[in-house]
Short mmCIF file of C-alpha atoms and ligand atoms in Angstrom, two decimals:
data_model
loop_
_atom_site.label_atom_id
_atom_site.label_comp_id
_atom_site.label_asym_id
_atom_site.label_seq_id
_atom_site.Cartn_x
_atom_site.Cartn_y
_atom_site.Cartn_z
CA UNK A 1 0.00 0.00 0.00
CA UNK A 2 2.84 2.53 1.11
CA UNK A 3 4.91 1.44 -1.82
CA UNK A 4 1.24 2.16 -4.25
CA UNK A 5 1.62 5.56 -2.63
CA UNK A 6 4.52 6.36 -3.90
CA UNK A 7 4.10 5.14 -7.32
CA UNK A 8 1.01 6.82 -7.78
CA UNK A 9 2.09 10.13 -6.27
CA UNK A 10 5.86 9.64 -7.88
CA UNK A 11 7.16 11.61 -4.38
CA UNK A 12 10.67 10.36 -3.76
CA UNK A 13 10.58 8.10 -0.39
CA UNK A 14 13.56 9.69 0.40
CA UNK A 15 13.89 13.57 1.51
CA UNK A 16 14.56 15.29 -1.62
CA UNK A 17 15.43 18.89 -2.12
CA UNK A 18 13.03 20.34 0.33
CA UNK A 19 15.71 18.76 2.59
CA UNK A 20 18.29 20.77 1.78
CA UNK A 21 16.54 23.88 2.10
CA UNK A 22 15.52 22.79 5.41
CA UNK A 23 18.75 21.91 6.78
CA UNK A 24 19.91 25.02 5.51
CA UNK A 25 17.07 26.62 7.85
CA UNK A 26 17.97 24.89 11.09
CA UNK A 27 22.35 25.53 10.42
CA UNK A 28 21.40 29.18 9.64
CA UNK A 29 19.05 28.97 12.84
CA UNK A 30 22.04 27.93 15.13
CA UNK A 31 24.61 29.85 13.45
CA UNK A 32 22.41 33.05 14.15
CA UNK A 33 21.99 31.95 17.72
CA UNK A 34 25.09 31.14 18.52
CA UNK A 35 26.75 33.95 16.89
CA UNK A 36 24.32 36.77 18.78
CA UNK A 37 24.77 35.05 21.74
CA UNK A 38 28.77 34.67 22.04
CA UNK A 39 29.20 38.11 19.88
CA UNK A 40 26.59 40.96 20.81
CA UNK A 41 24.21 39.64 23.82
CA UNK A 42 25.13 41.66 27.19
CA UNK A 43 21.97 41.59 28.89
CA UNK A 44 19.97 38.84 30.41
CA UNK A 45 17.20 39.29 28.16
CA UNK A 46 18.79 38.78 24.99
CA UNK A 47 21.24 36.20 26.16
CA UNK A 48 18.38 33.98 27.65
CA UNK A 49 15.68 33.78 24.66
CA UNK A 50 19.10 33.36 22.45
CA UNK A 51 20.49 30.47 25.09
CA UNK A 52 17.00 28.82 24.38
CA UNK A 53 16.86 29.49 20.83
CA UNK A 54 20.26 27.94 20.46
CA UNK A 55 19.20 25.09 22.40
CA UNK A 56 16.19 24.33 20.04
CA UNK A 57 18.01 24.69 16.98
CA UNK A 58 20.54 22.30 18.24
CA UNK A 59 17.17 19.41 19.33
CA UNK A 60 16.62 20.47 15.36
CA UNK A 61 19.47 19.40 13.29
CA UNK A 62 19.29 16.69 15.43
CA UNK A 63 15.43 15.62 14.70
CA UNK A 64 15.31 16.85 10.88
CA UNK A 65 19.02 16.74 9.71
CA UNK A 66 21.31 13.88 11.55
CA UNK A 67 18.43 11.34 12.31
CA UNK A 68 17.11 11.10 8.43
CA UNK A 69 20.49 11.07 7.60
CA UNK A 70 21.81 8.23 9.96
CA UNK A 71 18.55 6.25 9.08
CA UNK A 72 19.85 7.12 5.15
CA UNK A 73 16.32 8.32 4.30
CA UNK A 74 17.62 11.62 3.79
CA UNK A 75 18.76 10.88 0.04
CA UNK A 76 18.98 8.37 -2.22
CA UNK A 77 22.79 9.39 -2.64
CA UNK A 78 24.68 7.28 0.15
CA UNK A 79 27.42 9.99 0.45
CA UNK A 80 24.59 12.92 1.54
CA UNK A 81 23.06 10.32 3.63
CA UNK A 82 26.65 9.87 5.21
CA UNK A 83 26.77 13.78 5.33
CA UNK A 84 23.47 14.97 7.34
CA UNK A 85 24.37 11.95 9.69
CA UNK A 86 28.02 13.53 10.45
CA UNK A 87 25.58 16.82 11.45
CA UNK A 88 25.87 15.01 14.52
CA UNK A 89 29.55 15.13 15.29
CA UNK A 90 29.74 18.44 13.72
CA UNK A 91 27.67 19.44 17.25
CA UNK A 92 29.37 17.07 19.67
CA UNK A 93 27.90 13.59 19.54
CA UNK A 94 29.08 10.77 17.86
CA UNK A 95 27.16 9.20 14.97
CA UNK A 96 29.23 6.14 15.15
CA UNK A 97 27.82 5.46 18.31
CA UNK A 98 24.55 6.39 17.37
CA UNK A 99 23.79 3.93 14.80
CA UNK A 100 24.98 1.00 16.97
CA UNK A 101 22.70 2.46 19.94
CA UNK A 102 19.60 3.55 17.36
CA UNK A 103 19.50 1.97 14.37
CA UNK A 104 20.81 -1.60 15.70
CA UNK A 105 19.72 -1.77 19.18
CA UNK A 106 16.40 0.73 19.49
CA UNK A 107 14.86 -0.04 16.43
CA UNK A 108 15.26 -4.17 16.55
CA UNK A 109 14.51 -4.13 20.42
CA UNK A 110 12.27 -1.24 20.90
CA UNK A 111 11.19 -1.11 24.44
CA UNK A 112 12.88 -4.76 25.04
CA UNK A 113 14.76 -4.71 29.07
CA UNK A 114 18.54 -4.44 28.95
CA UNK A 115 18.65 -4.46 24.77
CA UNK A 116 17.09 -1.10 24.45
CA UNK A 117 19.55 1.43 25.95
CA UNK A 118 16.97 4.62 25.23
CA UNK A 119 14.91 2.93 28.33
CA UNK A 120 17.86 2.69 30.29
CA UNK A 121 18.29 5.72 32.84
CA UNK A 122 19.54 3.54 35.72
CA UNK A 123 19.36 4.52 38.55
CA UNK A 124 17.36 7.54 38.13
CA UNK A 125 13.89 6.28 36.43
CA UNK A 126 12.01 3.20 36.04
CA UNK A 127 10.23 3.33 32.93
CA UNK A 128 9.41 -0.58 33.26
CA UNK A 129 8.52 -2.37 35.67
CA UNK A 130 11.50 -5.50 34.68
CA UNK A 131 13.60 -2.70 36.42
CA UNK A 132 15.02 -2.54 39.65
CA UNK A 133 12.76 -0.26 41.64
CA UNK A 134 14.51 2.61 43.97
CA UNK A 135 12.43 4.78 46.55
CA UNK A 136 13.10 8.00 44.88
CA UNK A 137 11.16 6.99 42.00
CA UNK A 138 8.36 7.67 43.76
CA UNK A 139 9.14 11.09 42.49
CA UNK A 140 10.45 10.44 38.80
CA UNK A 141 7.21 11.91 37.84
CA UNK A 142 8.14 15.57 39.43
CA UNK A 143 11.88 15.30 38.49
CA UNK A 144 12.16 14.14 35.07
CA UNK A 145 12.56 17.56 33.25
CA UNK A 146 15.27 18.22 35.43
CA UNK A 147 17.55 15.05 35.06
CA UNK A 148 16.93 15.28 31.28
CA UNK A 149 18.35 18.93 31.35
CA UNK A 150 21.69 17.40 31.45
CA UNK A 151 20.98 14.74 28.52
CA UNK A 152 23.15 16.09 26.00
CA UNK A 153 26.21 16.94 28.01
CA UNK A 154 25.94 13.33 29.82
CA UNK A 155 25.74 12.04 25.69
CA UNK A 156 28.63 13.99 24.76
CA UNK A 157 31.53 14.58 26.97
CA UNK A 158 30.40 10.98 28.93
CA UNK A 159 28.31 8.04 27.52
CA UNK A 160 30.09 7.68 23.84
CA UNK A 161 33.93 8.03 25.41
CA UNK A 162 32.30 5.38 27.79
CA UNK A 163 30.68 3.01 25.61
CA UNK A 164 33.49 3.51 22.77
CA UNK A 165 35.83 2.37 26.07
CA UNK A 166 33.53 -0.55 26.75
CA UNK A 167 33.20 -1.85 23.68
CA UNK A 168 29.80 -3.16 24.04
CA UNK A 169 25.96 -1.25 24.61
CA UNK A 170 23.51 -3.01 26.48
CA UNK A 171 24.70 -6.17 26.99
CA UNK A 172 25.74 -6.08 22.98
CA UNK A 173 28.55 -5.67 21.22
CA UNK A 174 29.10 -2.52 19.19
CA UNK A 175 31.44 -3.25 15.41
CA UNK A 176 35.06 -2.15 16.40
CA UNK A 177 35.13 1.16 15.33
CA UNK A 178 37.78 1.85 12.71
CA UNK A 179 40.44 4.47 12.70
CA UNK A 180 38.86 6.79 10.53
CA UNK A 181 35.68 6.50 12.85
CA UNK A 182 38.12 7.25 16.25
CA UNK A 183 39.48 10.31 14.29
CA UNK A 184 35.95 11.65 13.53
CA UNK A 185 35.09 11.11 17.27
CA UNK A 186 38.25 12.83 18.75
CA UNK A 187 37.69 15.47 16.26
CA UNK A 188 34.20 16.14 17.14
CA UNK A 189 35.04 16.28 20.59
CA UNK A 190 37.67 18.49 20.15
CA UNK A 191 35.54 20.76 18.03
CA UNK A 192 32.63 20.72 20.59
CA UNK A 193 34.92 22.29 23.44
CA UNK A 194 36.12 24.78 20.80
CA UNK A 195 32.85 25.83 19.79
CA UNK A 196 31.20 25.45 23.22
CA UNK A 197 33.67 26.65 25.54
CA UNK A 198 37.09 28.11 23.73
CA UNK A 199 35.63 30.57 21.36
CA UNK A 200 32.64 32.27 23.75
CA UNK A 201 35.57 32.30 26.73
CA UNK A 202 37.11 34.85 24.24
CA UNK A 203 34.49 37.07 24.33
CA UNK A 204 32.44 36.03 27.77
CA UNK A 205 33.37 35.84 31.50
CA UNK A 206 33.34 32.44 32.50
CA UNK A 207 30.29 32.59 34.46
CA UNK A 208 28.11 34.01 32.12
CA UNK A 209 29.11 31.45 29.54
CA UNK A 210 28.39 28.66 32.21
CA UNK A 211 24.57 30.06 32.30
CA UNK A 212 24.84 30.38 28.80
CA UNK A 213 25.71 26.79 28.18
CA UNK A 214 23.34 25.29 30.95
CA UNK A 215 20.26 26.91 29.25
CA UNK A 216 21.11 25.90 25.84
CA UNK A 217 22.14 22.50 26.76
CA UNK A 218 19.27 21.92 29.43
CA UNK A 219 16.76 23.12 26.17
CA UNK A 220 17.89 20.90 23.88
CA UNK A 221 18.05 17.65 26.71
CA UNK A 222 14.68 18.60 27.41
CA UNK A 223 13.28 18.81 24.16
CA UNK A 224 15.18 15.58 22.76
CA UNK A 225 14.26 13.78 25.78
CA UNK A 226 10.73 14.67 26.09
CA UNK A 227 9.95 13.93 22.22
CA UNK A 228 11.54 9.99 23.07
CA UNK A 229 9.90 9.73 26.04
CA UNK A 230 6.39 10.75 24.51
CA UNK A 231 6.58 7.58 21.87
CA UNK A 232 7.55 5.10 23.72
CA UNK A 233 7.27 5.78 28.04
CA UNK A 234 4.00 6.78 27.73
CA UNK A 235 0.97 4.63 29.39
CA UNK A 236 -0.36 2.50 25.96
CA UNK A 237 3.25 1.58 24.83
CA UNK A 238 4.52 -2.03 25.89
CA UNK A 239 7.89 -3.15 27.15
CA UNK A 240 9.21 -6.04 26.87
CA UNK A 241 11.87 -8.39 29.85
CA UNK A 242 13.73 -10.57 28.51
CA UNK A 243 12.71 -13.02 30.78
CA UNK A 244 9.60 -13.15 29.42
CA UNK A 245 11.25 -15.31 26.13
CA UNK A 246 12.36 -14.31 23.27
CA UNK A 247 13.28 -10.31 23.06
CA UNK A 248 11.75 -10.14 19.42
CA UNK A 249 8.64 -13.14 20.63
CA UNK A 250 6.14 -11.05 18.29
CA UNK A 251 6.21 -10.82 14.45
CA UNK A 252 8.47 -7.26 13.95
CA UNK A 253 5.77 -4.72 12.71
CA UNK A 254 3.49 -6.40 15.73
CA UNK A 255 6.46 -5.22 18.05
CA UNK A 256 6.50 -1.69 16.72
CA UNK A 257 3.34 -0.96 16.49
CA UNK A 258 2.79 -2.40 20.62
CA UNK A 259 6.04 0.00 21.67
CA UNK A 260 5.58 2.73 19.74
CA UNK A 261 2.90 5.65 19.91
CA UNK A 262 2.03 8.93 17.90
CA UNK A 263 1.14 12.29 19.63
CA UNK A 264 -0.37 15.13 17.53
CA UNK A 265 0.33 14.45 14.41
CA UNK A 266 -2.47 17.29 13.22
CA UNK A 267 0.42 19.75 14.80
CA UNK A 268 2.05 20.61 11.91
CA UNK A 269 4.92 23.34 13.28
CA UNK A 270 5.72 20.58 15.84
CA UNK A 271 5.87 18.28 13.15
CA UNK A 272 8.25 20.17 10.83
CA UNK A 273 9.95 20.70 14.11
CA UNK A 274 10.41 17.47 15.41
CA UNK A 275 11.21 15.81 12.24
CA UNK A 276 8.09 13.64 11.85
CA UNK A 277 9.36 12.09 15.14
CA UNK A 278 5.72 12.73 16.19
CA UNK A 279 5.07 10.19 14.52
CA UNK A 280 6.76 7.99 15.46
CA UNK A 281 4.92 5.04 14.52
CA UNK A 282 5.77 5.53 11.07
CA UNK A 283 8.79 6.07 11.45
CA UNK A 284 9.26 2.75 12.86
CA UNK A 285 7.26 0.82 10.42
CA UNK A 286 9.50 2.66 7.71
CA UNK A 287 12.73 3.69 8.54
CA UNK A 288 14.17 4.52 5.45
CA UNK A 289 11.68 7.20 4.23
CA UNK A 290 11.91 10.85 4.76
CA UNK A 291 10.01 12.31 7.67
CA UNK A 292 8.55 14.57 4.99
CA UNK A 293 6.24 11.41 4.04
CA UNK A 294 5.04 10.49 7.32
CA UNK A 295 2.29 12.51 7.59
CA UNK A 296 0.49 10.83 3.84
CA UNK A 297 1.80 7.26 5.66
CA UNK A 298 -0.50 7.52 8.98
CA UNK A 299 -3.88 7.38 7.27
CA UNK A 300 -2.38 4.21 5.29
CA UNK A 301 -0.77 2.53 8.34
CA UNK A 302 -4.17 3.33 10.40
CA UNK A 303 -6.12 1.84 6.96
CA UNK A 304 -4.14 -1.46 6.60
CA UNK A 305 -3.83 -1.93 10.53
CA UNK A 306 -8.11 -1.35 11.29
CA UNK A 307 -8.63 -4.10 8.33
CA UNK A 308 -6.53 -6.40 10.41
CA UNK A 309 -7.69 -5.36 13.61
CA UNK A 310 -4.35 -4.24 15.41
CA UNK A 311 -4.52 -0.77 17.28
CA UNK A 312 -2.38 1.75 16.02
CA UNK A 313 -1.29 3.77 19.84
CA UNK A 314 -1.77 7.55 19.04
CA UNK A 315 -2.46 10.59 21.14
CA UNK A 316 -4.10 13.38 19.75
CA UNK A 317 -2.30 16.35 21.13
CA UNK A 318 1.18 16.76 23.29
CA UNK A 319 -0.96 17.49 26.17
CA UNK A 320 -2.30 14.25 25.76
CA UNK A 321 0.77 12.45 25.64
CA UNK A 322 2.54 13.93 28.34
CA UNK A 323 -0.52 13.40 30.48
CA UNK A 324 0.43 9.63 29.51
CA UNK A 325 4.16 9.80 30.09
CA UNK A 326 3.71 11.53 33.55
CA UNK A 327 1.31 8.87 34.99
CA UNK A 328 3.24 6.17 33.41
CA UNK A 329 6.30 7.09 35.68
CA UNK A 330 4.22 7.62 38.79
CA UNK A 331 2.45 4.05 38.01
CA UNK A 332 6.31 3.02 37.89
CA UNK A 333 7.38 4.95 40.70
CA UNK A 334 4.72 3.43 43.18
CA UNK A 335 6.02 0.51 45.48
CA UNK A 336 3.06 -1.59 44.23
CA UNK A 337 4.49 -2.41 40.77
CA UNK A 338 6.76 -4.83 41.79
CA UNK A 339 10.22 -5.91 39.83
CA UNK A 340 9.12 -8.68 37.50
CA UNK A 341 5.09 -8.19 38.39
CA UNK A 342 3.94 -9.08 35.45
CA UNK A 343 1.19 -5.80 34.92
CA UNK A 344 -0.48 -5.13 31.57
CA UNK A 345 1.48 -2.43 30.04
CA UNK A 346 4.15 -5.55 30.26
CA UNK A 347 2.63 -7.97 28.74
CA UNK A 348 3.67 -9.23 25.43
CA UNK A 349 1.19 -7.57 23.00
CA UNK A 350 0.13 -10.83 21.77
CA UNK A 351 -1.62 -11.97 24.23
CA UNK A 352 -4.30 -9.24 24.29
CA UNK A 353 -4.52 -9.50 20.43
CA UNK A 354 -4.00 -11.67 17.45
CA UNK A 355 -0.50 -11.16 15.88
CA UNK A 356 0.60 -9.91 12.24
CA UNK A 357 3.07 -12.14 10.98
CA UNK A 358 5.94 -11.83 8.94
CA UNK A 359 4.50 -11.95 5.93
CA UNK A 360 1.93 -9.71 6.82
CA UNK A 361 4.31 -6.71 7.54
CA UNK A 362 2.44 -3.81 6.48
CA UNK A 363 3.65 -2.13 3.31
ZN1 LIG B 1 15.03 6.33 14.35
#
């Protein structure tokens, strides 16, 4: 059906030129930000809506640029693909890293225990309740935005040096990275604490370049973090334990569709923001096409999934979904979800419904 779409409406799957102009959009965004920020703000009340605005243009190239690039939907041209992923070194993070962690591990284990690192915040939240509970997770609900403030500096000066160190994610092994791939991450690291911290100490006193960096940094953690969180901690979605057999036990679209949820998808500026990873859905049934598409895909996936009588998860607005987020990690939180009690947001999804298989897989 997807693949009828595109024939009939003879769109590219992949991002095409409207691409480019927008990740010309979001560089010129952060350029502008970063350059009024470091060069001409002196008072708090241009360097704070400028920290911010920094901050979301960073969550940005990240959502529209890096991720279509590293899932190499942005083009059909394997060298621009290769390109808008290394958008994410060119701000800090590694994108070797990030295909191992996302692409390998998130997308094939989606909300599977101890295979899916993006549900692993131990010690500070239980988002399952496989994991370990702690008693200040009785509050996870109230502190979340502020642990996920310091996502991105955590990600870059910390977890890839760490996992590059360890060799392995999650219990799996990452590729050995090669020696081109080490010099791209030492650059990138190098370049971050140029363009972080060396260049604005030239023209800032340190403090106000701390407060600078916190805002921007805790903006774009939030943002990043709170868009993940929203498709797949959220109430509806299911996780999987290993214990509980086989990590992949349900046909592959049936495990996407049970761990992954949409949230306003009629929003279209938080759409174009987000990079379609609103929905999210989608995104997981089809990897490798642009975000651009995702909207014309949801009616089709909703279409194909109502004939064969599998929900599609979907909340209508962000309220919505953070509503569902927020009393998924008090339900976690609480004493009375026991590690290893078995509750229904953990059950395999086949056992409430009957399963796709294989040769089903929508498309
Ligand atoms: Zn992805």
């Amino acid at each position: 059906m997807v693949d009828d779409y595109f024939q009939r409406s003879g769109h590219d799957p992949r991002g095409g030129a409207r691409m480019v102009l927008k990740t010309a959009t979001f560089f010129l965004w952060f350029a502008a930000s970063y350059a009024l920020l470091v060069l001409w703000a002196t008072a708090w009340w241009t360097a704070v809506p400028l920290a911010i605005s920094l901050g979301l243009s960073l969550a940005g190239i990240g959502f529209s640029v890096m991720h279509d690039g590293g899932h190499r939907a942005y083009s059909n041209r394997p060298g621009t693909n290769r390109l808008a992923a290394l958008s994410l070194d060119l701000v800090g993070a590694s994108s070797f890293v990030w295909h191992f962690k996302h692409n390998v591990l998130h997308h094939t284990y989606t909300n599977v225990v101890d295979a899916d690192d993006d549900i692993e915040f131990k010690p500070f939240f239980r988002l399952t309740s496989s994991q370990p509970r702690r008693w200040f997770h009785r509050l996870q609900f109230l502190y979340w935005p502020l642990l996920l403030c310091f996502l991105t500096t955590k990600w870059i000066l910390l977890d890839d040096l760490r996992d590059l160190a360890r060799g392995h994610i999650a219990g799996h092994r990452m590729p050995r990275p090669s020696a081109s791939d080490l010099l791209i991450v030492a650059v990138s690291k190098l370049n971050y604490l140029v363009w972080a911290f060396a260049i604005p100490l030239l023209f800032v006193d340190p403090l106000n370049l701390l407060a600078g960096y916190a805002l921007a940094t805790s903006v774009a953690g939030l943002v990043l973090g709170t868009v993940f969180q929203l498709a797949h901690a959220v109430e509806d979605a299911s996780f999987f334990a290993p214990e509980e057999g086989a990590p992949l036990s349900l046909p592959w679209a049936e495990h996407q569709l049970a761990t992954t949820v949409d949230f306003a998808r009629a929003n279209r500026l938080l759409t174009w923001y987000v990079g379609g990873l609103n929905h999210q859905v989608e995104h997981h049934l089809f990897p490798r096409v642009s975000h651009r598409h995702y909207p014309a895909l949801a009616p089709l996936v909703r279409k194909v999934c109502a004939r064969r009588g599998v929900p599609v998860l979907d909340h209508a607005t962000f309220a919505g979904a953070l509503g569902a987020h927020l009393r998924h990690l008090y339900r976690m939180g609480c004493p009375a979800v026991r590690q290893g009690a078995g509750d229904s947001a953990d059950l395999p999804r086949s056992e409430h419904r009957p399963a796709l298989t294989q040769g089903q897989a929508i498309g």
